[in-house]
Amino acid sequence: MLYAVICRDKPGHLQTRLDTRAAHLAYIEATGIVKMAGPFLEEGQMCGSLVILETDSLEAAQTWAAGDPYAAAGLFESVTVTEWKKVIG
C-alpha cells in the first residue's frame, strides 16, 4: 500500500534542514520503501516534505517517518501520515 508522509518545517529552521539533508537522503536510500519524494517550497525556499512510501501498514509508514533524520533533528512542526492512492502519473 502507498502512504503519504506530509511534513511541515518549523518556521526559521531552514539551516536544520540543510545540515541534516545528507542523512535524510541516505535514510531514504537505505530503507528502500520511498517511491517518490521532494520538498515543499515557499518563495523558492524548502519548507516541508512530501514522501510517498510503499509499505504494508500505516504503522510501518509511521515508524519510517519517526526514524527520518529530519524528525530526529526536530525540523518538523507537523507530520501527517495517511494512506494514499495513485491515480495519475
Short mmCIF file of C-alpha atoms in Angstrom, two decimals:
data_model
loop_
_atom_site.label_atom_id
_atom_site.label_comp_id
_atom_site.label_asym_id
_atom_site.label_seq_id
_atom_site.Cartn_x
_atom_site.Cartn_y
_atom_site.Cartn_z
CA MET A 1 0.00 0.00 0.00
CA LEU A 2 1.04 3.58 -0.54
CA TYR A 3 1.27 6.19 2.21
CA ALA A 4 1.89 9.92 2.03
CA VAL A 5 4.12 11.45 4.69
CA ILE A 6 3.35 15.18 4.75
CA CYS A 7 5.75 17.25 6.84
CA ARG A 8 5.84 20.97 7.52
CA ASP A 9 9.04 22.53 8.82
CA LYS A 10 9.16 24.73 11.89
CA PRO A 11 9.48 28.38 10.83
CA GLY A 12 13.09 29.55 10.69
CA HIS A 13 14.57 26.03 10.56
CA LEU A 14 15.97 26.01 7.02
CA GLN A 15 19.51 25.56 8.35
CA THR A 16 18.41 22.46 10.29
CA ARG A 17 17.07 21.04 7.02
CA LEU A 18 20.29 21.86 5.17
CA ASP A 19 22.50 20.42 7.93
CA THR A 20 20.50 17.16 8.03
CA ARG A 21 19.80 16.73 4.31
CA ALA A 22 22.60 14.22 3.58
CA ALA A 23 21.48 11.95 6.44
CA HIS A 24 17.84 12.24 5.31
CA LEU A 25 18.73 11.26 1.73
CA ALA A 26 20.88 8.35 2.97
CA TYR A 27 17.94 7.14 5.10
CA ILE A 28 15.66 7.24 2.05
CA GLU A 29 18.14 5.18 0.05
CA ALA A 30 18.86 2.70 2.84
CA THR A 31 15.23 1.94 3.68
CA GLY A 32 14.21 1.22 0.09
CA ILE A 33 10.49 1.98 0.50
CA VAL A 34 10.34 5.55 -0.84
CA LYS A 35 8.60 5.69 -4.22
CA MET A 36 8.87 9.46 -4.68
CA ALA A 37 9.75 12.44 -2.54
CA GLY A 38 10.55 16.12 -2.59
CA PRO A 39 10.41 19.33 -0.62
CA PHE A 40 7.58 21.84 -0.41
CA LEU A 41 8.69 25.32 -1.40
CA GLU A 42 7.62 28.79 -0.32
CA GLU A 43 9.20 31.67 -2.21
CA GLY A 44 11.82 29.23 -3.50
CA GLN A 45 12.86 28.03 -0.03
CA MET A 46 12.35 24.48 1.24
CA CYS A 47 9.71 24.44 3.97
CA GLY A 48 8.49 20.85 4.24
CA SER A 49 8.47 17.42 2.65
CA LEU A 50 6.17 15.08 0.77
CA VAL A 51 7.32 11.46 0.82
CA ILE A 52 5.36 8.60 -0.77
CA LEU A 53 6.11 5.24 0.83
CA GLU A 54 5.21 1.72 -0.28
CA THR A 55 4.82 -0.44 2.80
CA ASP A 56 2.47 -2.99 4.37
CA SER A 57 0.79 -0.86 7.02
CA LEU A 58 0.13 2.58 8.40
CA GLU A 59 2.18 1.62 11.45
CA ALA A 60 5.21 0.82 9.26
CA ALA A 61 4.85 4.17 7.50
CA GLN A 62 4.60 5.97 10.84
CA THR A 63 7.69 4.14 12.08
CA TRP A 64 9.56 5.19 8.93
CA ALA A 65 8.54 8.82 9.46
CA ALA A 66 9.64 8.73 13.11
CA GLY A 67 13.04 7.35 12.06
CA ASP A 68 13.72 10.07 9.49
CA PRO A 69 16.81 12.09 10.48
CA TYR A 70 14.82 15.26 9.84
CA ALA A 71 12.38 14.19 12.57
CA ALA A 72 15.24 13.34 14.94
CA ALA A 73 16.73 16.81 14.34
CA GLY A 74 13.46 18.46 15.39
CA LEU A 75 12.86 20.00 11.95
CA PHE A 76 9.14 19.42 11.69
CA GLU A 77 6.30 21.47 13.09
CA SER A 78 3.82 18.81 11.96
CA VAL A 79 3.84 15.35 10.39
CA THR A 80 0.83 13.59 8.92
CA VAL A 81 0.93 10.01 7.61
CA THR A 82 -2.07 8.87 5.60
CA GLU A 83 -2.92 6.17 3.09
CA TRP A 84 -2.60 7.47 -0.47
CA LYS A 85 -3.89 6.26 -3.83
CA LYS A 86 -2.07 6.98 -7.07
CA VAL A 87 -4.50 7.89 -9.85
CA ILE A 88 -2.44 9.71 -12.49
CA GLY A 89 1.23 9.55 -13.40
#
